[in-house]
Short mmCIF file of C-alpha atoms and ligand atoms in Angstrom, two decimals:
data_model
loop_
_atom_site.label_atom_id
_atom_site.label_comp_id
_atom_site.label_asym_id
_atom_site.label_seq_id
_atom_site.Cartn_x
_atom_site.Cartn_y
_atom_site.Cartn_z
CA MET A 1 -15.65 68.52 38.84
CA GLY A 2 -12.13 68.45 40.57
CA GLY A 3 -11.28 64.72 39.27
CA TYR A 4 -12.58 66.45 35.55
CA LEU A 5 -10.15 68.93 35.73
CA VAL A 6 -7.15 66.44 36.57
CA ILE A 7 -8.09 64.46 33.54
CA LYS A 8 -8.12 67.48 31.36
CA GLY A 9 -4.58 68.36 33.27
CA GLU A 10 -5.85 71.23 34.61
CA LEU A 11 -5.04 70.40 37.88
CA THR A 12 -2.60 68.28 39.50
CA LEU A 13 -3.58 65.12 41.64
CA GLY A 14 -1.75 66.73 44.70
CA GLY A 15 -3.36 69.77 43.93
CA LEU A 16 -6.83 68.18 44.42
CA VAL A 17 -6.04 66.51 47.71
CA THR A 18 -4.74 69.52 48.81
CA PHE A 19 -7.75 71.47 47.89
CA ASN A 20 -9.41 69.00 50.10
CA GLY A 21 -7.95 69.02 53.02
CA LEU A 22 -8.08 72.59 53.24
CA LEU A 23 -11.98 72.44 52.17
CA PHE A 24 -12.37 70.16 55.40
CA VAL A 25 -10.52 72.86 57.69
CA LEU A 26 -12.40 75.70 56.47
CA THR A 27 -16.28 74.10 56.89
CA ASN A 28 -15.47 72.64 60.63
CA PRO A 29 -14.85 76.34 61.80
CA MET A 30 -17.83 77.45 59.87
CA ARG A 31 -20.22 74.59 61.52
CA ASN A 32 -19.01 75.32 64.59
CA ALA A 33 -19.81 79.10 63.98
CA GLY A 34 -23.28 78.06 63.51
CA ASN A 35 -23.21 76.05 66.31
CA LEU A 36 -21.84 78.94 68.48
CA MET A 37 -24.60 81.45 67.07
CA ASN A 38 -27.79 78.59 68.28
CA GLU A 39 -25.84 78.96 71.84
CA ILE A 40 -25.26 82.19 72.31
CA GLN A 41 -28.91 82.96 71.50
CA ARG A 42 -30.36 80.25 73.92
CA TYR A 43 -28.08 81.47 76.96
CA ALA A 44 -29.32 84.93 76.48
CA ALA A 45 -32.70 83.75 76.48
CA SER A 46 -32.37 81.60 79.90
CA ALA A 47 -30.17 84.86 81.13
CA ALA A 48 -33.40 87.03 80.56
CA LYS A 49 -35.54 85.01 82.46
CA VAL A 50 -32.76 84.48 85.39
CA ASN A 51 -32.56 88.00 85.43
CA ASP A 52 -36.42 88.58 85.54
CA MET A 53 -36.94 86.06 88.61
CA LEU A 54 -33.88 87.57 90.37
CA LEU A 55 -35.45 90.88 90.07
CA GLU A 56 -38.81 89.99 91.09
CA HIS A 57 -39.62 91.18 94.10
CA PRO A 58 -41.56 88.98 96.87
CA ARG A 59 -45.30 90.11 97.47
CA VAL A 60 -45.23 88.17 100.47
CA ALA A 61 -42.48 89.58 103.17
CA SER A 62 -41.81 90.08 106.74
CA PRO A 63 -43.06 93.17 108.30
CA ALA A 64 -41.37 95.91 106.88
CA GLY A 65 -37.98 94.60 106.09
CA LYS A 66 -36.04 92.68 103.71
CA SER A 67 -33.30 91.42 106.14
CA GLY A 68 -35.91 88.87 107.42
CA GLU A 69 -34.81 89.57 110.56
CA THR A 70 -38.40 91.68 111.52
CA GLY A 71 -41.38 90.46 112.98
CA ARG A 72 -42.43 88.71 116.05
CA LYS A 73 -41.03 85.75 117.16
CA ALA A 74 -42.39 84.39 120.26
CA PRO A 75 -42.96 80.76 119.94
CA ILE A 76 -46.43 79.40 118.63
CA ARG A 77 -49.12 77.64 120.35
CA GLY A 78 -51.46 76.96 117.65
CA LYS A 79 -54.57 78.96 117.60
CA VAL A 80 -55.33 79.58 114.11
CA GLU A 81 -58.03 81.60 113.26
CA PHE A 82 -59.89 83.22 109.83
CA ARG A 83 -61.66 86.53 110.03
CA ASP A 84 -63.92 86.90 107.11
CA VAL A 85 -61.14 85.89 104.85
CA THR A 86 -62.02 86.53 100.95
CA PHE A 87 -59.03 85.49 98.53
CA THR A 88 -58.72 85.76 94.47
CA TYR A 89 -55.42 85.23 92.85
CA GLY A 90 -55.50 88.73 91.23
CA GLU A 91 -56.22 88.85 87.50
CA LYS A 92 -54.85 86.67 84.46
CA LYS A 93 -54.86 88.46 80.85
CA GLY A 94 -56.75 91.68 82.47
CA HIS A 95 -59.85 90.29 84.19
CA ILE A 96 -60.20 90.03 87.53
CA LEU A 97 -60.60 86.07 88.98
CA GLN A 98 -63.31 85.05 90.78
CA PRO A 99 -62.64 84.76 94.33
CA SER A 100 -61.79 81.39 94.83
CA LEU A 101 -62.39 81.93 98.84
CA THR A 102 -65.44 84.13 100.56
CA GLY A 103 -66.29 84.98 104.00
CA ILE A 104 -64.29 82.05 105.77
CA ASN A 105 -64.11 82.42 109.26
CA LEU A 106 -62.51 79.45 110.86
CA VAL A 107 -61.42 79.31 114.97
CA ALA A 108 -59.09 76.27 115.58
CA GLU A 109 -57.57 75.54 119.32
CA PRO A 110 -54.62 74.45 119.91
CA GLY A 111 -54.24 70.68 119.59
CA GLN A 112 -57.78 70.63 117.55
CA THR A 113 -57.85 68.56 114.31
CA ILE A 114 -59.77 70.35 111.73
CA GLY A 115 -61.22 68.57 108.79
CA ILE A 116 -61.96 70.09 105.10
CA ILE A 117 -63.38 68.30 102.48
CA GLY A 118 -65.46 69.33 99.47
CA LEU A 119 -65.04 68.68 95.39
CA THR A 120 -62.15 69.84 93.70
CA GLY A 121 -61.49 73.16 92.86
CA SER A 122 -63.62 74.21 96.30
CA GLY A 123 -60.68 76.09 97.57
CA LYS A 124 -59.47 73.70 99.89
CA THR A 125 -55.63 74.26 99.20
CA SER A 126 -56.33 77.87 98.49
CA LEU A 127 -57.34 77.90 102.08
CA ILE A 128 -54.53 76.30 103.57
CA ASN A 129 -51.91 77.92 101.54
CA LEU A 130 -52.93 81.55 103.44
CA ILE A 131 -52.08 79.95 107.07
CA VAL A 132 -48.40 79.85 105.34
CA ARG A 133 -48.32 82.88 103.65
CA LEU A 134 -47.75 81.78 100.30
CA TYR A 135 -50.42 84.17 99.53
CA ASP A 136 -51.54 87.23 101.47
CA THR A 137 -55.10 87.02 101.75
CA THR A 138 -57.16 89.83 99.48
CA PHE A 139 -59.92 90.85 102.88
CA GLY A 140 -60.11 89.75 106.08
CA ALA A 141 -57.06 88.18 108.31
CA ILE A 142 -55.32 85.21 109.64
CA LEU A 143 -54.57 85.38 112.95
CA ILE A 144 -52.43 82.74 114.64
CA ASP A 145 -52.61 83.15 118.29
CA ASP A 146 -54.71 86.40 118.06
CA VAL A 147 -51.40 87.93 116.22
CA ASP A 148 -52.11 88.27 112.27
CA VAL A 149 -49.89 85.94 110.38
CA ARG A 150 -48.33 89.64 108.53
CA ASP A 151 -46.42 90.20 111.54
CA TYR A 152 -45.10 87.37 112.45
CA ASN A 153 -41.54 86.98 111.17
CA LEU A 154 -41.97 84.70 107.92
CA GLN A 155 -39.15 82.17 108.51
CA GLU A 156 -40.19 81.69 112.02
CA LEU A 157 -43.81 81.51 111.11
CA ARG A 158 -43.20 78.72 108.24
CA ARG A 159 -40.49 76.83 110.39
CA SER A 160 -43.47 76.20 113.14
CA ILE A 161 -46.07 74.88 111.17
CA GLY A 162 -45.52 71.45 109.35
CA MET A 163 -47.14 71.40 105.53
CA VAL A 164 -47.16 68.82 102.90
CA MET A 165 -48.29 69.98 99.92
CA GLN A 166 -51.11 68.02 97.65
CA ASP A 167 -48.24 67.88 95.51
CA VAL A 168 -45.94 65.79 96.60
CA PHE A 169 -41.61 66.82 95.72
CA LEU A 170 -38.50 65.10 96.51
CA PHE A 171 -35.06 66.05 96.33
CA SER A 172 -33.06 63.67 94.85
CA ASP A 173 -30.76 62.87 97.50
CA THR A 174 -31.11 59.93 99.92
CA ILE A 175 -34.35 59.25 101.60
CA GLU A 176 -32.78 60.14 105.01
CA GLY A 177 -31.62 63.36 103.56
CA ASN A 178 -35.27 63.80 102.33
CA ILE A 179 -36.75 63.70 105.62
CA ALA A 180 -34.03 65.62 107.29
CA TYR A 181 -34.43 68.25 105.11
CA GLY A 182 -36.19 70.94 107.43
CA VAL A 183 -33.76 69.96 110.71
CA PRO A 184 -30.76 70.97 111.75
CA ALA A 185 -27.79 68.95 110.26
CA ASP A 186 -26.47 67.61 113.71
CA THR A 187 -30.39 65.75 113.93
CA PRO A 188 -29.59 61.87 115.10
CA LEU A 189 -30.67 59.68 112.56
CA GLU A 190 -33.37 58.08 115.66
CA LYS A 191 -35.22 61.22 115.45
CA ILE A 192 -35.02 60.80 111.38
CA VAL A 193 -36.38 56.83 111.97
CA ASP A 194 -38.88 57.92 114.58
CA SER A 195 -40.57 60.58 112.01
CA ALA A 196 -40.38 57.89 109.42
CA LYS A 197 -42.22 55.31 111.68
CA MET A 198 -44.98 58.34 112.36
CA ALA A 199 -45.38 58.77 108.81
CA ALA A 200 -45.57 54.54 108.63
CA ALA A 201 -42.57 54.67 105.87
CA ASP A 202 -40.24 52.90 108.20
CA ASP A 203 -41.20 49.38 106.79
CA PHE A 204 -41.07 50.34 103.51
CA VAL A 205 -37.81 51.95 103.83
CA ARG A 206 -35.89 49.38 105.32
CA HIS A 207 -37.14 47.00 102.92
CA MET A 208 -35.15 48.75 100.02
CA THR A 209 -31.81 46.71 99.92
CA GLU A 210 -30.18 50.39 100.88
CA GLY A 211 -31.75 51.32 103.41
CA TYR A 212 -32.37 55.11 104.35
CA GLU A 213 -29.38 55.66 101.91
CA THR A 214 -31.17 54.51 98.99
CA ILE A 215 -31.09 57.91 96.57
CA VAL A 216 -34.70 58.74 95.28
CA GLY A 217 -36.51 61.78 93.44
CA GLU A 218 -35.52 62.37 89.93
CA ARG A 219 -31.96 60.46 89.42
CA GLY A 220 -33.20 58.21 92.39
CA VAL A 221 -35.57 54.96 92.33
CA GLY A 222 -38.63 55.25 91.58
CA LEU A 223 -41.15 55.91 94.48
CA SER A 224 -45.28 54.94 94.44
CA GLY A 225 -47.43 57.65 94.90
CA GLY A 226 -48.02 56.43 98.39
CA GLN A 227 -44.10 55.84 99.10
CA ARG A 228 -43.78 59.48 98.15
CA GLN A 229 -46.66 60.90 100.29
CA ARG A 230 -45.27 59.11 103.37
CA ILE A 231 -42.01 60.73 103.23
CA ALA A 232 -43.22 63.59 102.50
CA LEU A 233 -45.20 63.24 105.55
CA ALA A 234 -41.97 61.96 107.71
CA ARG A 235 -40.42 65.26 106.34
CA ALA A 236 -42.95 67.80 107.82
CA LEU A 237 -43.14 65.66 111.33
CA ALA A 238 -39.29 65.66 111.64
CA MET A 239 -39.83 69.41 111.97
CA ASP A 240 -41.57 69.26 115.08
CA PRO A 241 -44.40 71.60 113.89
CA GLN A 242 -46.90 72.98 116.22
CA ILE A 243 -49.06 72.91 113.51
CA LEU A 244 -49.33 70.54 110.91
CA ILE A 245 -51.13 70.54 107.41
CA LEU A 246 -51.76 67.67 105.71
CA ASP A 247 -53.29 67.89 101.98
CA ASP A 248 -54.07 65.24 100.76
CA THR A 249 -51.66 63.43 101.79
CA THR A 250 -52.82 59.99 102.17
CA SER A 251 -55.19 60.01 99.25
CA ALA A 252 -52.59 57.40 97.52
CA VAL A 253 -52.73 55.34 100.74
CA ASP A 254 -54.57 52.52 101.05
CA MET A 255 -57.08 52.77 104.19
CA GLU A 256 -55.06 50.15 107.03
CA THR A 257 -51.82 52.10 106.56
CA GLU A 258 -53.66 55.41 106.62
CA GLN A 259 -55.73 54.46 109.88
CA GLU A 260 -52.66 53.67 111.15
CA ILE A 261 -51.03 57.13 110.13
CA GLN A 262 -53.63 58.52 112.02
CA GLU A 263 -53.24 56.67 115.25
CA ALA A 264 -49.45 57.58 115.44
CA LEU A 265 -50.38 61.16 114.66
CA HIS A 266 -53.16 61.26 117.25
CA GLN A 267 -50.73 59.69 120.03
CA HIS A 268 -47.58 62.02 119.28
CA MET A 269 -49.39 65.31 118.08
CA GLY A 270 -51.89 65.45 120.95
CA ASN A 271 -51.06 69.32 121.48
CA ARG A 272 -50.62 69.90 117.95
CA THR A 273 -53.04 71.95 115.60
CA ILE A 274 -53.63 69.62 112.56
CA PHE A 275 -55.28 70.59 109.61
CA ILE A 276 -56.27 67.18 107.09
CA ILE A 277 -57.61 67.89 103.79
CA ALA A 278 -59.14 64.75 102.41
CA HIS A 279 -61.79 63.17 99.79
CA ARG A 280 -62.46 60.33 101.76
CA ILE A 281 -64.70 60.66 104.94
CA SER A 282 -63.04 58.13 106.75
CA SER A 283 -59.50 60.68 106.89
CA VAL A 284 -61.49 63.42 108.60
CA ARG A 285 -64.25 61.85 110.78
CA HIS A 286 -62.53 61.87 113.72
CA ALA A 287 -61.64 65.68 113.71
CA ASP A 288 -62.79 68.11 116.38
CA GLN A 289 -64.39 70.21 113.81
CA ILE A 290 -65.03 69.57 110.06
CA LEU A 291 -65.88 71.75 107.26
CA VAL A 292 -67.36 71.13 103.73
CA MET A 293 -66.30 73.74 101.56
CA ASP A 294 -68.71 74.41 97.81
CA GLN A 295 -67.16 77.20 95.16
CA GLY A 296 -65.05 79.16 97.76
CA ARG A 297 -67.14 78.83 100.76
CA VAL A 298 -67.88 76.60 104.05
CA VAL A 299 -71.45 75.45 103.35
CA GLU A 300 -71.41 73.19 106.34
CA ARG A 301 -69.72 72.33 109.62
CA GLY A 302 -69.61 70.55 112.68
CA THR A 303 -68.57 66.74 113.91
CA HIS A 304 -68.67 64.00 112.02
CA GLU A 305 -72.09 63.15 114.27
CA GLU A 306 -73.82 67.01 113.91
CA LEU A 307 -73.07 67.03 110.05
CA MET A 308 -74.82 63.48 110.01
CA ALA A 309 -77.72 64.59 111.77
CA CYS A 310 -78.36 67.61 109.46
CA GLN A 311 -78.60 65.68 106.35
CA GLY A 312 -76.69 67.72 103.85
CA ILE A 313 -73.78 67.69 101.91
CA TYR A 314 -71.69 65.58 104.31
CA GLN A 315 -74.43 62.96 104.77
CA ASP A 316 -75.13 62.48 100.89
CA VAL A 317 -70.91 62.03 100.55
CA TYR A 318 -70.86 59.77 103.41
CA LEU A 319 -73.33 57.64 102.19
CA THR A 320 -72.25 57.75 98.55
CA GLN A 321 -68.99 56.38 100.18
CA ALA A 322 -70.12 53.48 102.32
CA GLY A 323 -71.60 52.08 99.36
CA LEU A 324 -75.31 53.24 101.26
CA ALA A 325 -76.97 55.72 98.39
CA SER A 326 -80.16 54.54 97.37
CA ASP A 327 -79.60 56.02 93.89
CA THR A 328 -75.59 55.15 93.49
CA PRO A 329 -74.49 51.60 93.15
CA ALA A 330 -71.78 50.42 95.71
CA SER A 331 -68.67 51.12 93.50
CA GLN A 332 -65.23 49.43 93.53
CA GLY A 333 -62.98 52.22 95.77
CA GLY A 334 -66.10 54.19 96.32
CA ASP A 335 -64.27 56.05 98.77
CA GLN A 336 -63.71 58.95 96.86
CA LEU A 337 -65.25 62.23 97.23
CA GLY A 338 -67.41 62.98 94.08
CA PRO A 339 -68.34 61.25 90.65
N1 ATP B 401 -52.29 79.61 91.03
C1 ATP B 401 -53.85 79.84 90.80
N2 ATP B 401 -54.26 80.87 89.89
C2 ATP B 401 -55.56 80.81 89.78
N3 ATP B 401 -56.49 80.38 90.03
C3 ATP B 401 -56.26 78.95 90.97
C4 ATP B 401 -54.82 79.29 91.49
N4 ATP B 401 -55.11 77.94 92.41
C5 ATP B 401 -56.20 77.68 92.23
N5 ATP B 401 -56.91 78.21 91.65
C6 ATP B 401 -58.67 78.52 91.36
O1 ATP B 401 -58.80 78.64 92.90
C7 ATP B 401 -60.11 77.48 93.04
C8 ATP B 401 -59.82 76.34 94.36
O2 ATP B 401 -59.02 76.11 94.14
P1 ATP B 401 -58.11 74.92 95.19
O3 ATP B 401 -56.85 74.03 94.73
O4 ATP B 401 -58.21 75.47 96.25
O5 ATP B 401 -59.12 73.84 95.37
P2 ATP B 401 -58.93 72.91 95.81
O6 ATP B 401 -60.63 72.16 96.96
O7 ATP B 401 -57.82 72.27 96.38
O8 ATP B 401 -59.19 71.43 94.97
P3 ATP B 401 -58.56 69.94 94.75
O9 ATP B 401 -59.45 69.04 95.33
O10 ATP B 401 -58.73 69.16 93.68
O11 ATP B 401 -57.47 69.88 95.02
C9 ATP B 401 -59.95 76.85 91.68
O12 ATP B 401 -61.60 77.85 91.20
C10 ATP B 401 -58.97 76.74 91.27
O13 ATP B 401 -59.24 76.91 89.17
MG1 MG B 402 -56.05 71.00 96.46
#
């Protein structure tokens, strides 16, 4: 169009060039303004979410106070008791959810190891989440050293309980930093290494070119599932907790390494109370008490020998995992519970 006007003599060449230049100067800010509008909308949406989160009141808090300074702080010996605990996650979209736990009773004496097994969705994680008050019970109570968990100072309670969650989370930090996460900053490296040794992590960490200085997590080197689990276990052990909870913590670790970890735990954690959730019978068979969960209830309990003698679910699972069940072919990796 511009060219045509120049040929017809209605526009000078200089005029066209000037016009084009000005056009460019004009379109850039217009485009930027468009982008800016987009950004502003995104910021507004994010700000609303952050605001919602900041204004959220925690459902679980230390007794009668927001300062975090309230509640019982005495050192914990490690007795854990469930008194007729029923728990529902609440409601979703208006309808009330079925209880995930019903009528749970349990006494774990200090120093005991409690094994928990059961099919997926049977309530194992829900049960142990209540001990550290990730949720509060709907009915019934949980007592630690005969005191309701709701009467403890929340931070103090959680500091005394080491928990390795089912979904391991590693920070984008060095391995040392990840293990030392819950301990005072002046903790010597030896203590960190000791925890790693107990968790059977020291060996593979030393084989990495940067050892304990290796950056892991989202921005670091990839670790296998079993390696991540062992770092997380070392983190929990470094806190030297009186109660240790392992939610499926050795599921991705081979049986041999698992045995190594169990022996180390046995040696160093003698007077600690330990909860072990597992799918493999081999992980729980030496426990003082084993609970078999099904649909939110404890359906069998006892030691390995007692449970084998009563010929119920536990024995079935044992035989399946050992590849001895008459109707189940010995499966490869037949160490997993359920089909
Ligand atoms: N955050 C949640 N909100 C609502 N329901 C939940 C929530 N977490 C678990 N549930 C429900 O509670 C029940 C028990 O779940 P839980 O996670 O305790 O099982 P699990 O025994 O740990 O299973 P897995 O072996 O797969 O880890 C399930 O029916 C599950 O759907
Ligand atoms: Mg679970």
